[in-house]
CSV table of C-alpha atoms in Angstrom, one decimal:
chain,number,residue,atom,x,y,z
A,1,UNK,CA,-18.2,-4.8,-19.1
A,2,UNK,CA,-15.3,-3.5,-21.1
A,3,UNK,CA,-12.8,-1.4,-20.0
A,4,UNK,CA,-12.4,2.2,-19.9
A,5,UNK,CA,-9.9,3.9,-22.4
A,6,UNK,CA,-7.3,6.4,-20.8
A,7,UNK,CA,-9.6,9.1,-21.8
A,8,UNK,CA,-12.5,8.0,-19.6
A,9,UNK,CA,-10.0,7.4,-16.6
A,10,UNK,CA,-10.6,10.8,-14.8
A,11,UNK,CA,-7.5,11.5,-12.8
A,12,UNK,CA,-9.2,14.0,-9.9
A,13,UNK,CA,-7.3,16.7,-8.8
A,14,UNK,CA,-7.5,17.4,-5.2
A,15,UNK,CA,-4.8,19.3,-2.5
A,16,UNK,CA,-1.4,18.5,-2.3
A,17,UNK,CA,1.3,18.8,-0.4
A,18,UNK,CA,3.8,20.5,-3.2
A,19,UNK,CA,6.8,19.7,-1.2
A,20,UNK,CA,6.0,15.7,-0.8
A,21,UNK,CA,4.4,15.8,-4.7
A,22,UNK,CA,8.3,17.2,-5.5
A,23,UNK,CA,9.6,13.8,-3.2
A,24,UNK,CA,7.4,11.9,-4.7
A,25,UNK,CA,8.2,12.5,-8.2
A,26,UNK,CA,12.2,12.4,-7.9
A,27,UNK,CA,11.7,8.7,-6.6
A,28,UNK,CA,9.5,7.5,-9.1
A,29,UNK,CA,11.8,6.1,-11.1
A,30,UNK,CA,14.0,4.1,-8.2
A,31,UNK,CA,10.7,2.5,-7.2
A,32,UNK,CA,10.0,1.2,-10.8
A,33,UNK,CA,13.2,-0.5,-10.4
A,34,UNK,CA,13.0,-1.4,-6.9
A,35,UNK,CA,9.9,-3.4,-8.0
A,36,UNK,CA,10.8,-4.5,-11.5
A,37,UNK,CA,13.9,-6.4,-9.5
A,38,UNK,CA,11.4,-7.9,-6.7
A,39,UNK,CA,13.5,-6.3,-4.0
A,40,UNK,CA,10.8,-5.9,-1.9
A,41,UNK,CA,8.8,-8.7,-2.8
A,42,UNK,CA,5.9,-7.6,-4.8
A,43,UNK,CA,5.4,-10.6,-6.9
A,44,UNK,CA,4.7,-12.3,-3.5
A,45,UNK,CA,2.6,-9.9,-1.6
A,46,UNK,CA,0.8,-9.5,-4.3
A,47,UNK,CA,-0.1,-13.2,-5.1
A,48,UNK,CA,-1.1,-13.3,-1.5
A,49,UNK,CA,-3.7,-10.5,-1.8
A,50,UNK,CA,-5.2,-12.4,-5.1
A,51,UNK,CA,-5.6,-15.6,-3.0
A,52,UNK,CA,-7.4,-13.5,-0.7
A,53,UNK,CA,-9.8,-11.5,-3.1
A,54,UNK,CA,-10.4,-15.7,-4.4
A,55,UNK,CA,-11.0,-16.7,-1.3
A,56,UNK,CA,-12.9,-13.8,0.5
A,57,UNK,CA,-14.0,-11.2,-2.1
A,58,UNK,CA,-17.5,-11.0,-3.6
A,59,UNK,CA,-17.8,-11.2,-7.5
A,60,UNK,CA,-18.1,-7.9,-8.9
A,61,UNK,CA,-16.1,-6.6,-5.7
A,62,UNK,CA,-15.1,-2.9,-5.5
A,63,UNK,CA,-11.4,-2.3,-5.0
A,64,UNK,CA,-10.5,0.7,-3.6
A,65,UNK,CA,-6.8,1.3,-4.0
A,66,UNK,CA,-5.1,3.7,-1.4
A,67,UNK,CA,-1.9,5.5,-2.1
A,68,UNK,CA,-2.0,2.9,-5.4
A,69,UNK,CA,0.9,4.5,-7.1
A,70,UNK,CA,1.7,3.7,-10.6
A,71,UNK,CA,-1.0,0.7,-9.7
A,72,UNK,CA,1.9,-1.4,-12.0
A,73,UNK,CA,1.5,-4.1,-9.7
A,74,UNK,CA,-2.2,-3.8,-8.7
A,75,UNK,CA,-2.9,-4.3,-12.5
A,76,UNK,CA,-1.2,-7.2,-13.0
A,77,UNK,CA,-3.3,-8.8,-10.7
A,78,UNK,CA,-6.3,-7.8,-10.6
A,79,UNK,CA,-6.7,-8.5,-14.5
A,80,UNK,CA,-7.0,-12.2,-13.3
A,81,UNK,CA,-9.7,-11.2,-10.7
A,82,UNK,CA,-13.8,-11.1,-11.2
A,83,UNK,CA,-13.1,-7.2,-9.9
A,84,UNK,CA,-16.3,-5.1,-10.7
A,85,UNK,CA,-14.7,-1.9,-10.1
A,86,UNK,CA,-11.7,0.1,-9.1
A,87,UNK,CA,-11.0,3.5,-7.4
A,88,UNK,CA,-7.4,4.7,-7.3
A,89,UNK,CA,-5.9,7.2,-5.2
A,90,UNK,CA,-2.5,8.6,-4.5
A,91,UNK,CA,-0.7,12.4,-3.6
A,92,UNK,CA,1.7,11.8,-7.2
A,93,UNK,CA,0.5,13.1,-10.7
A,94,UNK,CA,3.1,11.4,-11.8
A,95,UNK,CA,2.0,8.2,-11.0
A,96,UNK,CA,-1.0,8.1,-11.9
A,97,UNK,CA,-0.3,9.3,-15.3
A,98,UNK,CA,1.8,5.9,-15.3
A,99,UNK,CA,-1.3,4.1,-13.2
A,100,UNK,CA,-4.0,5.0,-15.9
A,101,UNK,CA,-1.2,3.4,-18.9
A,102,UNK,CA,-1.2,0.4,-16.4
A,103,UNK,CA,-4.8,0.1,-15.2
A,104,UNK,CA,-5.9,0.3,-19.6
A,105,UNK,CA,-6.6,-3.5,-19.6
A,106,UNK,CA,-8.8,-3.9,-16.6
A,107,UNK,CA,-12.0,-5.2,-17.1
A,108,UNK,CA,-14.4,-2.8,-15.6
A,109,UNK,CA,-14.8,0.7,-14.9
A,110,UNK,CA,-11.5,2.9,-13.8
A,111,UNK,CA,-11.3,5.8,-11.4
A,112,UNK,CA,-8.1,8.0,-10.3
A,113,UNK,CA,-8.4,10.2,-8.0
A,114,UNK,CA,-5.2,13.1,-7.2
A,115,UNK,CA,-5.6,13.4,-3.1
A,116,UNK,CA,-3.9,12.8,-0.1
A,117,UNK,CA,-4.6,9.4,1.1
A,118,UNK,CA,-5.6,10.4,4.5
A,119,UNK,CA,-8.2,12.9,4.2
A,120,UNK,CA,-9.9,11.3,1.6
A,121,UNK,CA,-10.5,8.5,3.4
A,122,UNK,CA,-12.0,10.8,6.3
A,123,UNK,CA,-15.1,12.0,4.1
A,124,UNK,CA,-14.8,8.7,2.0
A,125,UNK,CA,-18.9,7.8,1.7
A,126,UNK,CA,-18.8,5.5,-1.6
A,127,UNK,CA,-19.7,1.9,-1.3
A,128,UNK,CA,-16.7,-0.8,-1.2
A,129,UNK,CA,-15.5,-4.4,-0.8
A,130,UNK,CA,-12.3,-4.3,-0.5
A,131,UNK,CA,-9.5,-1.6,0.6
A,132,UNK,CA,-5.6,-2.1,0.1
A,133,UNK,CA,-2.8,0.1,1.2
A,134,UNK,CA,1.0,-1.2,0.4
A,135,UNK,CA,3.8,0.1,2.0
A,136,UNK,CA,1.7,3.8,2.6
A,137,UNK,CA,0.0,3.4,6.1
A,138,UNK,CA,3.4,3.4,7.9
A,139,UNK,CA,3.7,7.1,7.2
A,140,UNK,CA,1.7,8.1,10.1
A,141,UNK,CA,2.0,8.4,13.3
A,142,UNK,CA,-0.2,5.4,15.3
A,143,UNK,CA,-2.8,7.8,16.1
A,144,UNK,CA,-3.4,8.8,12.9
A,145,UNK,CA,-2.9,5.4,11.7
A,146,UNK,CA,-6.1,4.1,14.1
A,147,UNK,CA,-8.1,6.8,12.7
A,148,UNK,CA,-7.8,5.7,9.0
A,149,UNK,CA,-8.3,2.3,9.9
A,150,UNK,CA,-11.1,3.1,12.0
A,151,UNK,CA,-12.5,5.1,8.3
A,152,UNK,CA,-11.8,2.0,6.8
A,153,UNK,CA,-14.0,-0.3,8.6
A,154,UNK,CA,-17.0,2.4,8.1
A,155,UNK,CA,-15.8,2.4,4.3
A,156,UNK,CA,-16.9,-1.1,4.4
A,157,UNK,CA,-19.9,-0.9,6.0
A,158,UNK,CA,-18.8,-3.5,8.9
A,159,UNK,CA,-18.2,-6.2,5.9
A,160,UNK,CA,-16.0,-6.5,3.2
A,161,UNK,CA,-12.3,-7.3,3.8
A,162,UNK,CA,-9.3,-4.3,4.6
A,163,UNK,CA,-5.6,-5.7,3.7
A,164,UNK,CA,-2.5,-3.7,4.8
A,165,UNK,CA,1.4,-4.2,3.5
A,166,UNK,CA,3.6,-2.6,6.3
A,167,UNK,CA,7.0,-2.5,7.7
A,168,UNK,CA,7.0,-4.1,11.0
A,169,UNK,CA,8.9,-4.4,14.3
A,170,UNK,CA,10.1,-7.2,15.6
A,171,UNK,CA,8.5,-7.3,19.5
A,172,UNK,CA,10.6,-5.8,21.4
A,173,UNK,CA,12.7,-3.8,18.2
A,174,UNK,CA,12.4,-0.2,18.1
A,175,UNK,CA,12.4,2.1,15.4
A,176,UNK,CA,16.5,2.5,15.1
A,177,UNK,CA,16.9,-1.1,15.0
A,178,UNK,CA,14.5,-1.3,12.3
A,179,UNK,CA,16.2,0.9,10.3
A,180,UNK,CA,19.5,-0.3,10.7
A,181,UNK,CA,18.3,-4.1,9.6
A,182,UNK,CA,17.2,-2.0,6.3
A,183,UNK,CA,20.7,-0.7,5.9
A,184,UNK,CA,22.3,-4.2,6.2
A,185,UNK,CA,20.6,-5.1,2.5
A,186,UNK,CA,22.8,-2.5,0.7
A,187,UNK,CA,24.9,-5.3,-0.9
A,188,UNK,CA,21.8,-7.3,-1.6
A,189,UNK,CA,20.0,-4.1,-3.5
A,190,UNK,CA,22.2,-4.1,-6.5
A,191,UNK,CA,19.7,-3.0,-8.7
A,192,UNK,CA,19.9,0.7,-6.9
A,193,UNK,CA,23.0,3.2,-6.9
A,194,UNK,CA,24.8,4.1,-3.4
A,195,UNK,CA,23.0,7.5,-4.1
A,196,UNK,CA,20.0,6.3,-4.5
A,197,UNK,CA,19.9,3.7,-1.5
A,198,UNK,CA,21.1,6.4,0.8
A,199,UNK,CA,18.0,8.7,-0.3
A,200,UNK,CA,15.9,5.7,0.9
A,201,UNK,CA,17.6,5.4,4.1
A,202,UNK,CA,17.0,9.8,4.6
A,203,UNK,CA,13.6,9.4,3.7
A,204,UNK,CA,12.6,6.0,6.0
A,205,UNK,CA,14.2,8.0,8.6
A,206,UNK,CA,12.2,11.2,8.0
A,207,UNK,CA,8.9,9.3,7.4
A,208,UNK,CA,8.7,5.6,8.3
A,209,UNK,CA,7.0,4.7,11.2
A,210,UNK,CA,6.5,1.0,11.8
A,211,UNK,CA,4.4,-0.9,14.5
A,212,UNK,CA,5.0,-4.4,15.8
A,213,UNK,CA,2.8,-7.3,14.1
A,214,UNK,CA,0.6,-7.1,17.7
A,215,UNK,CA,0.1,-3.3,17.6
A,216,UNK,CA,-1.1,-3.8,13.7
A,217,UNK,CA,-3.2,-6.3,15.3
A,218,UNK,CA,-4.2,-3.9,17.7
A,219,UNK,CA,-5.5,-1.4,15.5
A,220,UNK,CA,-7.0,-3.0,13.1
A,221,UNK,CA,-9.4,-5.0,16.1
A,222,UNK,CA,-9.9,-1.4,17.8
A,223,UNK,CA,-10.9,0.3,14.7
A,224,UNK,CA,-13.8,-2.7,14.4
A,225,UNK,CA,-12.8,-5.5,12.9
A,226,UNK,CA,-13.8,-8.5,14.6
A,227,UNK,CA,-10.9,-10.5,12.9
A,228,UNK,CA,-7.5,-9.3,12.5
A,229,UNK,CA,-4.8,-11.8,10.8
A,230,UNK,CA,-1.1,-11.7,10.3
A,231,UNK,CA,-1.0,-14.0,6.9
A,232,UNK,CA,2.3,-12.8,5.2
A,233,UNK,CA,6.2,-12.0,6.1
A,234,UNK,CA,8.5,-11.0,3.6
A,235,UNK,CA,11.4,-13.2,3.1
A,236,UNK,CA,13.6,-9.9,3.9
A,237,UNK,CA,11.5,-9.9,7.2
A,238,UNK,CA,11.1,-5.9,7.1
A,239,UNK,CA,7.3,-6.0,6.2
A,240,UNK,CA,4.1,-8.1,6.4
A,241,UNK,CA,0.4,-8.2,5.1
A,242,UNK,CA,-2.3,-7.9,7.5
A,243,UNK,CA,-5.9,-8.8,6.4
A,244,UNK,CA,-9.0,-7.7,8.7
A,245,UNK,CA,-12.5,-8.6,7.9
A,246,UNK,CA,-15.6,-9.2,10.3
């Protein structure tokens, strides 16, 4: 099937936060560079989630994309996937003004969808294969984060395959340590200003909330998932994939 145009790509409006849409949008920009230099290692996560969609996902699979963002990095690889459909949703106009540019060349059907990530998976009732959340689920506390894993699994019927990107603890680490390892890779960030850096460091402060690899673990086999995988670590060694599947 061929592709929507951007026309056909509705971008749903649903509630926002106004004050996190505001955050959102005045740290669009550092992110687009932030990935265009591979700081965080997209180009590798995401080669690791296209050998699992090879390996594990149906043909004509349905990808739902959670808190997808400009989707810049989604696109790119799912246009070499046998992807049937995809559903994108994320709190930022913005970015998914830039996601529906992005997402133009996929072959199959297009959906964006302006919501918080959360909620909408609460109520979520449409049939999918696969769900993927990068860098987003660390945001919530670990209550909150076991409920939308446990919304996950019922997304998916008890099949299909649920792949997380998340900053993680070392065993043992706590939350201050964490942080502080992030602020040691100042001189290796060149691509962002002292400004900018330090805004990262306020807001991972303010919002990031990271579990150990075993507590990931945890939730995603408590939420249902009869197998729960640590498959990925970033070279930096602040983040790894997860994949759960039954």
């Amino acid at each position: 099937m061929a592709n929507a145009s951007t026309e056909s790509m509705p971008v749903t409006m649903g509630t926002k936060a106004s004050g996190s849409q505001d955050m959102f949008n005045r740290e669009l920009e550092t992110y687009r560079r932030i990935v265009g230099a591979n700081l965080m290692f997209h180009r590798e996560v995401y080669d690791v989630l296209r050998d699992l969609l090879v390996e594990q996902a149906p043909a004509s699979f349905r990808f739902l994309d959670v808190a997808c963002g400009d989707a810049s990095a989604s696109a790119a690889m799912l246009k070499t996937t046998a992807i049937g459909s995809y559903v994108g949703i994320d709190l930022s106009e913005a970015s998914l003004r830039l996601a529906a540019e992005a997402l133009e060349g996929l072959p199959c059907p297009v959906e964006l969808r302006c919501c918080d990530f959360a909620p909408a998976m609460a109520k979520w009732s449409e049939p999918v294969d696969v769900i993927w959340i990068g860098m987003s689920l660390h945001h919530l506390p670990t209550a909150a984060k076991a409920r939308l894993m446990r919304n996950a699994h019922r997304a998916l019927g008890g099949m299909g395959l649920f792949v997380i990107w998340e900053p993680a603890l070392f065993e043992g680490e706590d939350r201050a340590a964490w942080l502080a390892r992030f602020s040691l890779l100042r001189d290796i960030w060149s691509a962002v200003s002292d400004e900018e850096f330090a805004s990262m460091e306020r807001h991972m402060l303010l919002a990031d909330f990271p579990e150990t690899s075993q507590t990931w673990l945890r939730l995603g086999r408590d939420a249902g998932f009869s197998h729960a995988e640590d498959i990925y670590l970033m070279p930096n060694r602040m983040g790894r994939v997860f994949r759960y599947w039954n």
